[in-house]
CSV table of C-alpha atoms and ligand atoms in Angstrom, one decimal:
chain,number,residue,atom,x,y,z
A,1,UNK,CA,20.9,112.4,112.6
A,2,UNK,CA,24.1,111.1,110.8
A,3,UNK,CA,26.0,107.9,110.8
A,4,UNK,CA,29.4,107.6,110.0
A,5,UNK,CA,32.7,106.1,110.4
A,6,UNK,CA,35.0,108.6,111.7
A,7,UNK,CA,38.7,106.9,110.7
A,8,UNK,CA,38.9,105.4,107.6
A,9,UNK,CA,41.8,104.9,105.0
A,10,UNK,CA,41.3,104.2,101.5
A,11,UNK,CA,44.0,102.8,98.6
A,12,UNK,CA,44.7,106.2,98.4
A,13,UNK,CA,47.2,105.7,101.6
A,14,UNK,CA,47.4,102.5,103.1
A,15,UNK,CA,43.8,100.9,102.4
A,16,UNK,CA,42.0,99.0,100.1
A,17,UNK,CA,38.5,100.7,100.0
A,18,UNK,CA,38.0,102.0,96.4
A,19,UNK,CA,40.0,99.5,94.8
A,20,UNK,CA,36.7,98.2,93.2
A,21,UNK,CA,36.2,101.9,93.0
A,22,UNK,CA,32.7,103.3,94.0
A,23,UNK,CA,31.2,100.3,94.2
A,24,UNK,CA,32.7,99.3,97.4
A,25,UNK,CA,31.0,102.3,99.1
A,26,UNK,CA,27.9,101.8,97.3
A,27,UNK,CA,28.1,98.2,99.5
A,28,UNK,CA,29.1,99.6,102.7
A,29,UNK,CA,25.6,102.5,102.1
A,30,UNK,CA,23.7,99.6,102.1
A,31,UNK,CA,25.6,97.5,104.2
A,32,UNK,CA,26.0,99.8,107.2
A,33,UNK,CA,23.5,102.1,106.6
A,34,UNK,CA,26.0,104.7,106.6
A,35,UNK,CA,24.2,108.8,106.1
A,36,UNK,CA,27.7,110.4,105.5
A,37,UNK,CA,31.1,109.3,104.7
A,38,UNK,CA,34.5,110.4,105.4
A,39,UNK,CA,38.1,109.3,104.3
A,40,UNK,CA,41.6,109.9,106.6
A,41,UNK,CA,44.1,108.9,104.9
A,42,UNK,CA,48.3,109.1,106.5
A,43,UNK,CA,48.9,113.2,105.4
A,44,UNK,CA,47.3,112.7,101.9
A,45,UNK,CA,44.0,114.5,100.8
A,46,UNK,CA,44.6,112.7,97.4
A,47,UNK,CA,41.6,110.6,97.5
A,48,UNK,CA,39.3,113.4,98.8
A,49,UNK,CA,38.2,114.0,95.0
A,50,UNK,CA,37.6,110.6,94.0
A,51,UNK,CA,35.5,109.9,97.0
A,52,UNK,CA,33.6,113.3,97.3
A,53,UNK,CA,32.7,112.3,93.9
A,54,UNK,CA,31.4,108.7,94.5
A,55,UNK,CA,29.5,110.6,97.7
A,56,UNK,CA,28.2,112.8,95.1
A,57,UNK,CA,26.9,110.0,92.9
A,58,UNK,CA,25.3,108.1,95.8
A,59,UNK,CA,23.4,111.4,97.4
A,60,UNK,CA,25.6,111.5,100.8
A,61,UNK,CA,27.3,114.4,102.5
A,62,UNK,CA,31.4,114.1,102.5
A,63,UNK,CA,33.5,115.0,105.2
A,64,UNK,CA,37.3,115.9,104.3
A,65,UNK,CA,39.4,114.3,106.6
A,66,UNK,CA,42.9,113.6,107.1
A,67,UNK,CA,45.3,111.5,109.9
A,68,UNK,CA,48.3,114.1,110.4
A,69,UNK,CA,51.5,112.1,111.5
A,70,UNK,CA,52.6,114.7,114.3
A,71,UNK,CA,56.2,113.9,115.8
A,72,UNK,CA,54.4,112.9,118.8
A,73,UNK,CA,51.1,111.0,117.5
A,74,UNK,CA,48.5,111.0,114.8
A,75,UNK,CA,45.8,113.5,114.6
A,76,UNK,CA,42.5,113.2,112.8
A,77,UNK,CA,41.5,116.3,111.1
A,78,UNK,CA,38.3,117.4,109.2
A,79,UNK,CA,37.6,120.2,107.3
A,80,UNK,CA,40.9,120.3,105.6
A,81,UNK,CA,41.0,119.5,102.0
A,82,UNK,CA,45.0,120.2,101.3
A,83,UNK,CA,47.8,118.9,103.0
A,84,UNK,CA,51.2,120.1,102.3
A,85,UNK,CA,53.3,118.5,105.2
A,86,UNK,CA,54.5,114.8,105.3
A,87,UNK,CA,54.7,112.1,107.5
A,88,UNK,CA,56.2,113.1,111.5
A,89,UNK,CA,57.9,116.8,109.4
A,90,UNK,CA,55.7,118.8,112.3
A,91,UNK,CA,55.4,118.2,116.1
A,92,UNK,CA,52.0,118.2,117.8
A,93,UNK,CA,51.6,121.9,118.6
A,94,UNK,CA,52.7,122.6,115.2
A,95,UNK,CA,50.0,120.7,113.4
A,96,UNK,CA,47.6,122.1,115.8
A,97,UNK,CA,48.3,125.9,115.0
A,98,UNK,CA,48.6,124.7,111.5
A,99,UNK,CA,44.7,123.1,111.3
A,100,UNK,CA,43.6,125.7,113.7
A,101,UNK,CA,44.4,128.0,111.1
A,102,UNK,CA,42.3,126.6,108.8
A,103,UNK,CA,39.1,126.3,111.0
A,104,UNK,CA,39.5,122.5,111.3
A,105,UNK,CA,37.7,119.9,113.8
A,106,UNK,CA,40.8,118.1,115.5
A,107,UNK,CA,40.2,114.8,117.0
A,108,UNK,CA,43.1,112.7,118.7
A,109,UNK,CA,43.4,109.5,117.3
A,110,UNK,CA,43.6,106.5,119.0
A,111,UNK,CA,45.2,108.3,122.2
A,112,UNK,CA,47.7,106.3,124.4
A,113,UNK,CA,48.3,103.8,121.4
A,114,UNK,CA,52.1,102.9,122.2
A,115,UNK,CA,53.6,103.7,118.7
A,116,UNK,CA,51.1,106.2,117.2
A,117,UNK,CA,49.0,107.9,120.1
A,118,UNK,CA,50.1,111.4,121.4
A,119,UNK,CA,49.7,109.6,125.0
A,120,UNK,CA,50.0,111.5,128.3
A,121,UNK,CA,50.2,114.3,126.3
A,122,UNK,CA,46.4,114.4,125.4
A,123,UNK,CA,45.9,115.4,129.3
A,124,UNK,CA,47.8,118.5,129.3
A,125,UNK,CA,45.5,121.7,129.3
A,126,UNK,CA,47.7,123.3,126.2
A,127,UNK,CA,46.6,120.5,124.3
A,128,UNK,CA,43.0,120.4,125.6
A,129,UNK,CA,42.6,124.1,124.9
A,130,UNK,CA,43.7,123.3,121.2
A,131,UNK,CA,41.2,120.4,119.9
A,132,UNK,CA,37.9,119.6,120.0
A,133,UNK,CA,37.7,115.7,120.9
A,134,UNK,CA,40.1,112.6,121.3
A,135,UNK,CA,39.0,108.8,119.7
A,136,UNK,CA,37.3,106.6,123.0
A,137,UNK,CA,37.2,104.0,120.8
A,138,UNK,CA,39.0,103.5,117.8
A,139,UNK,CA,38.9,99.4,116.3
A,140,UNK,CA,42.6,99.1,115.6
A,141,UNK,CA,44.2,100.5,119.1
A,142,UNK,CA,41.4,98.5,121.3
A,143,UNK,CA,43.7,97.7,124.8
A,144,UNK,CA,45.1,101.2,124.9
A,145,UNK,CA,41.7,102.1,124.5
A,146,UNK,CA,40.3,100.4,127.2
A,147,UNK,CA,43.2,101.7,129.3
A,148,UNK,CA,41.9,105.5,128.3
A,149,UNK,CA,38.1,104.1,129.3
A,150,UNK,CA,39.0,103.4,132.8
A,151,UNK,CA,41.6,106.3,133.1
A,152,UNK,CA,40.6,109.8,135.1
A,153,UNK,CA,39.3,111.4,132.3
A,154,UNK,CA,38.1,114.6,133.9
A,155,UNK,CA,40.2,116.9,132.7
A,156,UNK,CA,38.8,116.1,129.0
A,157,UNK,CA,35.1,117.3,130.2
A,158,UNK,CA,34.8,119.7,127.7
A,159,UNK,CA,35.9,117.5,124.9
A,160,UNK,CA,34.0,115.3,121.8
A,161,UNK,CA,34.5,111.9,122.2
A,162,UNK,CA,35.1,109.9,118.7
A,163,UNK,CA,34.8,106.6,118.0
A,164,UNK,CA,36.4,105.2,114.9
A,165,UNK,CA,37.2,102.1,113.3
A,166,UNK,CA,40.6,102.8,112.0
A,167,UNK,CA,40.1,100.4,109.1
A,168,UNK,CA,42.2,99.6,105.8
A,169,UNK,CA,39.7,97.4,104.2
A,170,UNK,CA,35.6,97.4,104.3
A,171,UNK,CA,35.7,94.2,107.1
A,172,UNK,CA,36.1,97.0,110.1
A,173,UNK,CA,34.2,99.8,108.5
A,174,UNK,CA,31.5,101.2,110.8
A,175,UNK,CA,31.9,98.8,113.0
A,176,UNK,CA,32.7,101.7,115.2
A,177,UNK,CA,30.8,105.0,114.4
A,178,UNK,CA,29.8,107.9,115.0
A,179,UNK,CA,25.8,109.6,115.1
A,180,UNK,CA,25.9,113.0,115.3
A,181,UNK,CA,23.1,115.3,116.4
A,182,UNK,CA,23.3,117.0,112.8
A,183,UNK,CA,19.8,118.0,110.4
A,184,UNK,CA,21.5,119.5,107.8
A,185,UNK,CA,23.8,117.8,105.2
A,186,UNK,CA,25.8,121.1,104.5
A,187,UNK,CA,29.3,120.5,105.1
A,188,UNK,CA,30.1,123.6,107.2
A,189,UNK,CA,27.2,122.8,108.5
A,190,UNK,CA,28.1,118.9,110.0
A,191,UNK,CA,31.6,120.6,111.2
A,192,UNK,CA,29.9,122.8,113.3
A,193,UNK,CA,28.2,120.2,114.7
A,194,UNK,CA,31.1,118.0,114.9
A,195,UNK,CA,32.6,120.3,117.8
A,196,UNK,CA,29.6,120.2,119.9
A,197,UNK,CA,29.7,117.4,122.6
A,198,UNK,CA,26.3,117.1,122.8
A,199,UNK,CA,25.8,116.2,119.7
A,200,UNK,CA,28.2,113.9,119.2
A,201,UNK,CA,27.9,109.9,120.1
A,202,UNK,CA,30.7,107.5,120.0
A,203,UNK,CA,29.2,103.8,118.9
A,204,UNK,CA,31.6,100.5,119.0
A,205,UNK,CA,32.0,97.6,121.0
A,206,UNK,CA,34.7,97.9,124.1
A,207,UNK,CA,37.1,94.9,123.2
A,208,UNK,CA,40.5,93.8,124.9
A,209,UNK,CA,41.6,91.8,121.9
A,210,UNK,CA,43.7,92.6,119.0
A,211,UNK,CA,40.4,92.9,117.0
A,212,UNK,CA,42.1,94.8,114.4
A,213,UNK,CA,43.8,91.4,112.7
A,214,UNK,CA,40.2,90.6,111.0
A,215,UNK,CA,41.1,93.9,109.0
A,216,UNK,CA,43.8,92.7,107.1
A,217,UNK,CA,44.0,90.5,104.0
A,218,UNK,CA,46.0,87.7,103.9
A,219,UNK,CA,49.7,88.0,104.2
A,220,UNK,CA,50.0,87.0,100.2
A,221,UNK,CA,47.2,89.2,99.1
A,222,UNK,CA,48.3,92.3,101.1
A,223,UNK,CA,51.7,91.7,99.6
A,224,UNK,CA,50.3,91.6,95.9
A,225,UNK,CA,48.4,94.8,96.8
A,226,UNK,CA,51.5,96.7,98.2
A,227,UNK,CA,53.2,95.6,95.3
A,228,UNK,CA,50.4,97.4,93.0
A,229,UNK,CA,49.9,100.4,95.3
A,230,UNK,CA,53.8,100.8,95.1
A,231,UNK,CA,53.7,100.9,91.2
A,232,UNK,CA,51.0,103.6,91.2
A,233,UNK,CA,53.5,105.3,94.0
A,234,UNK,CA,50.0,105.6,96.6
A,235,UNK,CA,52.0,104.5,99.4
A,236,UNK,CA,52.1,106.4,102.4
A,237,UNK,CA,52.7,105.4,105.4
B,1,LIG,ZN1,46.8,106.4,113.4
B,2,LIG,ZN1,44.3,105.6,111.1
């Protein structure tokens, strides 16, 4: 079995994980117990080196990831380790042939999230026929969430359900997770296993509050670190 956070961002988008560099995910190991770790940053791989590394160090497998703004929505992809496109360039179908390509897991994120999810769209069979699962739960979209939870979701049968925490800092990692049915700590071979639905488990708490606030720094501090992350030019949004 594997634990890990599904949707994470790091300082090398819009986070702050890895600004104390690999110490912060030698605290969220112990912390959280975590068996693999992943990173999604906005339509950057940039920080896929630096943490495959600190994953290398601390004897975990790594999972390239990736949130693809589509025109329509964000998309969590794994298995992808460059990323040429930027931010809302390519509409949904587009980034799905485009992943597809590459053999990638696709996972909607946070669905019918008002600004960012791909919403009614995720029910339509030619975009069912084209991922593997959608986020049930996803920490920083948690009312649209609970709208997908009591929605008719049988048309998505077939599909993985994720759950993710969506965090920019270490206060929301893992509090949503994933454990996946996986024995091996080969990376093809925890992709494989990450587009079976039997083997994969969505963990979080169901909330109906904004939960997502706890994430953030305070105003001043999140200033001071946009300020820094603009004068190493990391920001993406
Ligand atoms: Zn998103
Ligand atoms: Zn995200």
């Amino acid at each position: 079995m594997l634990k890990f956070d599904s949707h994470v961002h790091t300082r090398f988008s819009d986070g702050s994980i890895f600004y104390n560099g690999i110490a912060d995910l030698k605290m969220l190991v112990k912390r959280d117990k975590i068996t693999a770790f992943t990173i999604t940053d906005h339509n950057t791989t940039a920080g896929q080196r630096y943490a495959r590394k600190a994953c290398d160090v601390l004897g975990i497998p790594f999972i390239p990831g990736i949130e693809i703004s589509a025109k329509e929505g964000h998309i969590v992809a794994y298995g992808i380790d460059t990323w040429k496109y930027g931010a809302y360039q390519l509409t949904l179908p587009e980034v799905l042939d485009a992943c597809n390509d590459r053999n990638a897991v696709l996972v909607i994120a946070h669905p019918l999230d008002r600004r960012m999810g791909i919403k009614q769209r995720l029910f339509s069979p030619d975009i069912i026929k084209k991922i593997n699962g959608y986020e049930i739960l996803n920490g920083a979209s948690p009312r649209p969430n609970l709208e997908l939870l009591r929605s008719d979701r049988s048309a998505l049968a077939g599909l993985c359900m994720y759950a993710g925490s969506d965090c920019h800092s270490t206060v929301l990692f893992c509090k949503f997770h994933v454990v996946l049915d996986c024995e091996s700590v080969k990376v093809d071979d925890i992709l494989e296993c990450m587009r079976d639905n039997r083997k994969v488990r969505p963990v979080g708490p169901v909330l109906d509050i904004p939960h997502w606030v706890a994430d953030f720094p305070p105003a001043f501090t999140r200033r001071r670190m946009l300020k820094q992350l603009e004068k190493r030019g990391k920001v993406r949004y």
